mmCIF file of C-alpha atoms and ligand atoms in Angstrom:
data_model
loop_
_atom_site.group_PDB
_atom_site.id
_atom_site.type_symbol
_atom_site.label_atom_id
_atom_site.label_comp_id
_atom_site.label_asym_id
_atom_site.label_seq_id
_atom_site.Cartn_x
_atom_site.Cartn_y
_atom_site.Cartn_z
ATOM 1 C CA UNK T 1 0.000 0.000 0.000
ATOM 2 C CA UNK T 2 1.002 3.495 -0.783
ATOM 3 C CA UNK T 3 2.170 5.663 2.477
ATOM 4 C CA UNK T 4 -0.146 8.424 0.698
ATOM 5 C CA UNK T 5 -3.690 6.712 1.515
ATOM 6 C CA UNK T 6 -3.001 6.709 5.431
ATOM 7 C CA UNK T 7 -3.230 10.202 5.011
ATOM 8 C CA UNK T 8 -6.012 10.413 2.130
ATOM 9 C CA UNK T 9 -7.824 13.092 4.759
ATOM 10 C CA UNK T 10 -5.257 15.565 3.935
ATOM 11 C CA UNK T 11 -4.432 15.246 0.329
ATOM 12 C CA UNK T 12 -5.746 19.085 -0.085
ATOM 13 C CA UNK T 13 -5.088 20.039 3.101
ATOM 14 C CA UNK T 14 -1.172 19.415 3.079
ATOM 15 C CA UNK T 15 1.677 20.915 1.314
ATOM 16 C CA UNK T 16 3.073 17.613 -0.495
ATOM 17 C CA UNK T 17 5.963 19.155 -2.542
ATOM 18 C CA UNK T 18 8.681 20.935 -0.899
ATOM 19 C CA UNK T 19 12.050 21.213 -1.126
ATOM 20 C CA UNK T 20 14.889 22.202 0.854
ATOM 21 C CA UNK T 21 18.502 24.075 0.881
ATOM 22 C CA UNK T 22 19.727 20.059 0.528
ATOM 23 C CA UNK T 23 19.356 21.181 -3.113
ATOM 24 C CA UNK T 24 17.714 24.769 -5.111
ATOM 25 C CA UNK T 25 14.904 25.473 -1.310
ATOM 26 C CA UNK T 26 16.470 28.256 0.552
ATOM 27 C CA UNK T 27 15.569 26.475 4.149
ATOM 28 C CA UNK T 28 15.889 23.789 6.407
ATOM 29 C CA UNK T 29 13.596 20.891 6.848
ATOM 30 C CA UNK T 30 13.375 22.470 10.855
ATOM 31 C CA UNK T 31 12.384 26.118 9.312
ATOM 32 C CA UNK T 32 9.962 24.533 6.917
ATOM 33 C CA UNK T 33 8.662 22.950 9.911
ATOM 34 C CA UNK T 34 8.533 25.805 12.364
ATOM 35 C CA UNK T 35 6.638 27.521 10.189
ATOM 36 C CA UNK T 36 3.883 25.153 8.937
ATOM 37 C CA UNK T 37 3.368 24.495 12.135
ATOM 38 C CA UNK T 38 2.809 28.387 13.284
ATOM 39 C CA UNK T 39 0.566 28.564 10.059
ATOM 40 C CA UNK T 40 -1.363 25.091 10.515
ATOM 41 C CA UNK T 41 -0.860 23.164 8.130
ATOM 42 C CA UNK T 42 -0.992 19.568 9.104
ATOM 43 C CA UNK T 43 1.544 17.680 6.483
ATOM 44 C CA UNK T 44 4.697 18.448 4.772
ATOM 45 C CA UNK T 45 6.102 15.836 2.040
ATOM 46 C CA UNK T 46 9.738 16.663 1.400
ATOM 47 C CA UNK T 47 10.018 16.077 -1.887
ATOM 48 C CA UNK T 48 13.894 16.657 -2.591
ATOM 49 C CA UNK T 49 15.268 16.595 -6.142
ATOM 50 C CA UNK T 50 17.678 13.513 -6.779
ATOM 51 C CA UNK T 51 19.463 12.447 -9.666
ATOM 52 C CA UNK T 52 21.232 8.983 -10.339
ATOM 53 C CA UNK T 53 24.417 10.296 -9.163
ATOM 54 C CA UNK T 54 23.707 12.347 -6.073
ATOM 55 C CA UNK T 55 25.733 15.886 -4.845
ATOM 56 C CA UNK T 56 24.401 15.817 -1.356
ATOM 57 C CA UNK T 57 24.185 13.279 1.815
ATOM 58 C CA UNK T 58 20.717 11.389 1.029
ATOM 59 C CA UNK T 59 20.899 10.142 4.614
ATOM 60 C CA UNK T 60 21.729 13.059 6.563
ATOM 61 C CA UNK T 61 18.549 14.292 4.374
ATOM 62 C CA UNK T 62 16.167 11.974 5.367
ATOM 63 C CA UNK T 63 17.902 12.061 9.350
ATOM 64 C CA UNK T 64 16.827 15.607 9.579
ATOM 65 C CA UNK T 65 13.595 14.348 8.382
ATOM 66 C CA UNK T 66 13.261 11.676 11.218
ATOM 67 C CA UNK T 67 14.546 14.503 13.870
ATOM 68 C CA UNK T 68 11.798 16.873 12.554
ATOM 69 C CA UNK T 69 8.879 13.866 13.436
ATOM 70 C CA UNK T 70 10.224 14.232 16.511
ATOM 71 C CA UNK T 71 9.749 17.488 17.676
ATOM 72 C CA UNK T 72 6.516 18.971 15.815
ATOM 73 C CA UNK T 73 3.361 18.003 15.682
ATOM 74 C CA UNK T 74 2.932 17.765 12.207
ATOM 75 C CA UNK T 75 2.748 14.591 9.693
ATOM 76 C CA UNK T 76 6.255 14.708 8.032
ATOM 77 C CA UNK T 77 6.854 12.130 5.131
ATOM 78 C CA UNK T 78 10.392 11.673 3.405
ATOM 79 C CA UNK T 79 9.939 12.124 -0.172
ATOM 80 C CA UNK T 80 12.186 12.747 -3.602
ATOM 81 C CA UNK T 81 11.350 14.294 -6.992
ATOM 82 C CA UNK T 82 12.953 12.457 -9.992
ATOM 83 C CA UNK T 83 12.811 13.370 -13.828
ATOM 84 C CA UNK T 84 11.659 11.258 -16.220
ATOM 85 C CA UNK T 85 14.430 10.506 -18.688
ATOM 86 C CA UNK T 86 13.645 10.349 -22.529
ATOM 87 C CA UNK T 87 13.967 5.949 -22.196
ATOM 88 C CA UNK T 88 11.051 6.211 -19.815
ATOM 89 C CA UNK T 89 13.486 5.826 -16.580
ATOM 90 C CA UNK T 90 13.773 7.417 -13.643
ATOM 91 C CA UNK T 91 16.823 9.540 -12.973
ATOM 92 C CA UNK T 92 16.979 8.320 -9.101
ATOM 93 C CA UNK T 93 18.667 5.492 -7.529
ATOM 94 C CA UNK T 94 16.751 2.567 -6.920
ATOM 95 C CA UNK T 95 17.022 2.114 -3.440
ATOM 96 C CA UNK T 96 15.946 5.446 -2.959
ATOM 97 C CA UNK T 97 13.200 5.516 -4.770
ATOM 98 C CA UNK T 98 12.551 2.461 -2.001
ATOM 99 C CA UNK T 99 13.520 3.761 1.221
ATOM 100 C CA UNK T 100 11.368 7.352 0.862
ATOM 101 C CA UNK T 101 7.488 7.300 1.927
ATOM 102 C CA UNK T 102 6.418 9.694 -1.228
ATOM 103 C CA UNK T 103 8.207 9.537 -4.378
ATOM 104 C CA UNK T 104 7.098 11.778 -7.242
ATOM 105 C CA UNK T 105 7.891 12.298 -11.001
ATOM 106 C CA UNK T 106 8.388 15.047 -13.156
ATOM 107 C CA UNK T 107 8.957 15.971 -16.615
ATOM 108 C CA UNK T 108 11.915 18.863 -16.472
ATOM 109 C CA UNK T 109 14.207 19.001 -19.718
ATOM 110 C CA UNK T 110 13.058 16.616 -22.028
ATOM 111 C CA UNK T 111 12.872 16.504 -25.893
ATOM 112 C CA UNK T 112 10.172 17.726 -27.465
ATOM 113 C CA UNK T 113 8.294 15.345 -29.247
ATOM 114 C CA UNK T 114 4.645 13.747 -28.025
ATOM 115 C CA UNK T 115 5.888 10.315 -28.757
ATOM 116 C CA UNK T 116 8.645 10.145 -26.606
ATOM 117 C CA UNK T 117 7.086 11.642 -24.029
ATOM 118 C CA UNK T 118 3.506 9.349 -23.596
ATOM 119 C CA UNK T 119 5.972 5.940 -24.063
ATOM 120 C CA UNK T 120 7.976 7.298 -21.159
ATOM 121 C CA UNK T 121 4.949 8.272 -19.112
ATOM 122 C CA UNK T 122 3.309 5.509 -19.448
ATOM 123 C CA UNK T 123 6.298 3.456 -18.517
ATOM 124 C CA UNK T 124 6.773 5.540 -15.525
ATOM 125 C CA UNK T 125 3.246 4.714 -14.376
ATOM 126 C CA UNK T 126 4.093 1.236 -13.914
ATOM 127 C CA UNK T 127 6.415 2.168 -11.454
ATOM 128 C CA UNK T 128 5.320 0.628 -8.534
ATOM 129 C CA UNK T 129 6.864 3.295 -5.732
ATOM 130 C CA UNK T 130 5.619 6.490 -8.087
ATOM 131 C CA UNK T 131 3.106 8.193 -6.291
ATOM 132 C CA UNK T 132 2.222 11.663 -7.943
ATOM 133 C CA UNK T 133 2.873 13.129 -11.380
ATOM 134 C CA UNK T 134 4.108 16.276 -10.453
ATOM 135 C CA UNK T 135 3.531 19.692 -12.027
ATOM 136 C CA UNK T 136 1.502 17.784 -14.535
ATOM 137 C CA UNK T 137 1.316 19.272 -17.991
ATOM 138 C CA UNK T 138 3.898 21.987 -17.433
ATOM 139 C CA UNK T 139 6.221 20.705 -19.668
ATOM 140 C CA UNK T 140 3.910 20.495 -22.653
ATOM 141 C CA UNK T 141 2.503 23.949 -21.595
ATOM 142 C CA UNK T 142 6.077 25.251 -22.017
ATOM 143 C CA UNK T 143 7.022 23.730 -25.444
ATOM 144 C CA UNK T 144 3.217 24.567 -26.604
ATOM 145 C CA UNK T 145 2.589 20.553 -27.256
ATOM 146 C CA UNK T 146 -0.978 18.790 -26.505
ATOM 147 C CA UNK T 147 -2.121 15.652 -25.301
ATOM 148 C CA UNK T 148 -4.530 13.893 -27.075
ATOM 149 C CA UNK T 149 -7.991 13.257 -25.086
ATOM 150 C CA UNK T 150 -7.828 9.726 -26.138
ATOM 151 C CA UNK T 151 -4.321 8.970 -24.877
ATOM 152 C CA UNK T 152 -5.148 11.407 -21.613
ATOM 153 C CA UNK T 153 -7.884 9.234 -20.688
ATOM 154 C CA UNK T 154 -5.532 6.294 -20.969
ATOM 155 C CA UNK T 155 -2.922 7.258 -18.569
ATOM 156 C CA UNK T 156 -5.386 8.709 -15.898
ATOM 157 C CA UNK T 157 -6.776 4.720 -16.087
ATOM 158 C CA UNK T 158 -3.686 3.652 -15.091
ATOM 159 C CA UNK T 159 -3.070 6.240 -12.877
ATOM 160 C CA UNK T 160 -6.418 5.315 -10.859
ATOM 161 C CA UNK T 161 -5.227 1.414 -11.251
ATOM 162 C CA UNK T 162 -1.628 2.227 -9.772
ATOM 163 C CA UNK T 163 -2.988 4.620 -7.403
ATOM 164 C CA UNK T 164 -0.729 7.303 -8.702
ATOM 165 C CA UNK T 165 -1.977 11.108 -7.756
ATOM 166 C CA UNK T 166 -2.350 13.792 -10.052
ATOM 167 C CA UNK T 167 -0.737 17.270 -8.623
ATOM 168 C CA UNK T 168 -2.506 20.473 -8.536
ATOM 169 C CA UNK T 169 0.010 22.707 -8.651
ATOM 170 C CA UNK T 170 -0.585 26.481 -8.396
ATOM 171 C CA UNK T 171 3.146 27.649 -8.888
ATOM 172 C CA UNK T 172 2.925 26.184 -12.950
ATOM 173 C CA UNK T 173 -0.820 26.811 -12.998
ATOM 174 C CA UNK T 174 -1.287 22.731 -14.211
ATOM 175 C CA UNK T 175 -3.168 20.772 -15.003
ATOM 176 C CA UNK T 176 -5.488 22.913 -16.841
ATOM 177 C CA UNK T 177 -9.520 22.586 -16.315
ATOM 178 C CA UNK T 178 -9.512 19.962 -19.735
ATOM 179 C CA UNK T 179 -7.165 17.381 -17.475
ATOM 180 C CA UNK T 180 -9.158 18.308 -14.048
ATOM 181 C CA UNK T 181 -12.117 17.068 -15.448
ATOM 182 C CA UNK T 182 -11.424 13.914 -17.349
ATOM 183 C CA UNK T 183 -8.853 12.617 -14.107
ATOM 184 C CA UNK T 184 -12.362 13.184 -11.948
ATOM 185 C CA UNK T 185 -14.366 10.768 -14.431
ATOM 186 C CA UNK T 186 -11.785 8.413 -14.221
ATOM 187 C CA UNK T 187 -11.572 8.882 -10.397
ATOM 188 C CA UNK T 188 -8.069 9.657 -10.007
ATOM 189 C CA UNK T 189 -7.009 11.460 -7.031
ATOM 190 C CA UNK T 190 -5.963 15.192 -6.644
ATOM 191 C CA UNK T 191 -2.908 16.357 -4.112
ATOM 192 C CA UNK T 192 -1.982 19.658 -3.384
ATOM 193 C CA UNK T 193 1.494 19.875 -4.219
ATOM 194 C CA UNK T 194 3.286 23.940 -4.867
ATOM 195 C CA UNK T 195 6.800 22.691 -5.578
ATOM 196 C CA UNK T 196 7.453 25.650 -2.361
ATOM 197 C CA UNK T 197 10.900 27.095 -2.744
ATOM 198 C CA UNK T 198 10.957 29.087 0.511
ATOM 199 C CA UNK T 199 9.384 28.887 3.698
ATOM 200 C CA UNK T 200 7.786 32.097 2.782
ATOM 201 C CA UNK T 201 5.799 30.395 0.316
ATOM 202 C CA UNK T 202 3.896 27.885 2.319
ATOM 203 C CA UNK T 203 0.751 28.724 2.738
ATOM 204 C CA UNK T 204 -2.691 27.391 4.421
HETATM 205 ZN ZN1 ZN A 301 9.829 19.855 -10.863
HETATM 206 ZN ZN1 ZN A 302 9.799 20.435 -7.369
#
């Protein structure tokens, strides 16, 4: 079972992409905390960028993580944000991918053709740690592409089979109304996810 449904109850209510000065954040996993906790929000998913070949201490990452649980009152889940690569891969280490509670994926740079990019995504989906596409859409947005409604109706049915959570994400403004719509008919599940830079961004 995904870590995510324990906390189904808060899916809106929590800020479930965040990262932290362990890579482009400007604060700590403790000043993230100390201030969703003034605000009230309830849950924080640290959602720190990785990459196959790492610049930073994964453990002393997720340690600070653990210490955090310890001291607030909040719901804290370790978490990592990999990019798709063009052969439908993850760019993430495998064990990582493993050990965190809430892994999500994200298209960043990527070529810009619609082929490549449904083969990957749909390869992706059968991921079975994935648990939210993140900033969904914001890459096609960017390079002006479009998803067919046929083939978007086909990866939000696998997305409700894996259990995999679509991202409403207010930073990118994605996914658009179109996407909002058919992911509700086919019952997939919405998070609340702001990709927050800065503790100064978090918001109720
Ligand atoms: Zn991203
Ligand atoms: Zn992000």
């Amino acid at each position: 079972m995904k870590v995510w449904k324990k906390y189904e109850e808060y899916l809106m209510k929590g800020e479930w992409h965040v990262h932290t000065n362990y890579t482009d954040g400007r604060n700590s996993v403790d000043e993230l905390c100390k201030k969703a906790q003034n605000i009230g929000i309830p849950l924080i998913a640290f959602t720190e960028h990785v990459r196959k070949d790492l610049k930073y201490d994964f453990s002393s990452f997720l340690n600070d993580i653990d210490r955090a649980k310890e001291e607030y009152e909040l719901i804290l889940l370790s978490g990592c944000e990999a990019k798709v690569l063009p052969n439908g891969e993850l760019d993430v280490n495998p064990d990582i991918l493993k050990e965190v509670e809430y892994p999500i994926f994200a298209f960043h740079a990527f070529p810009k053709s619609l082929d490549i990019y449904l083969d990957s995504l749909k390869q992706v989906l059968k991921n079975k740690y994935v648990c939210t596409w993140a900033h969904p859409g914001a890459f096609l947005k960017k390079e002006g592409l479009e998803l067919p409604e046929k083939e978007l109706k086909t990866i939000f049915t696998l997305m409700n089979k894996k259990d995999i959570l679509l991202e409403i994400n207010k930073k990118y403004e994605v996914p658009k109304k179109k996407w909002k719509e058919i992911a509700n008919e086919h019952n997939v599940q919405f998070v609340r996810g702001n990709d927050i830079h800065s503790k100064y961004k978090l918001k109720m």
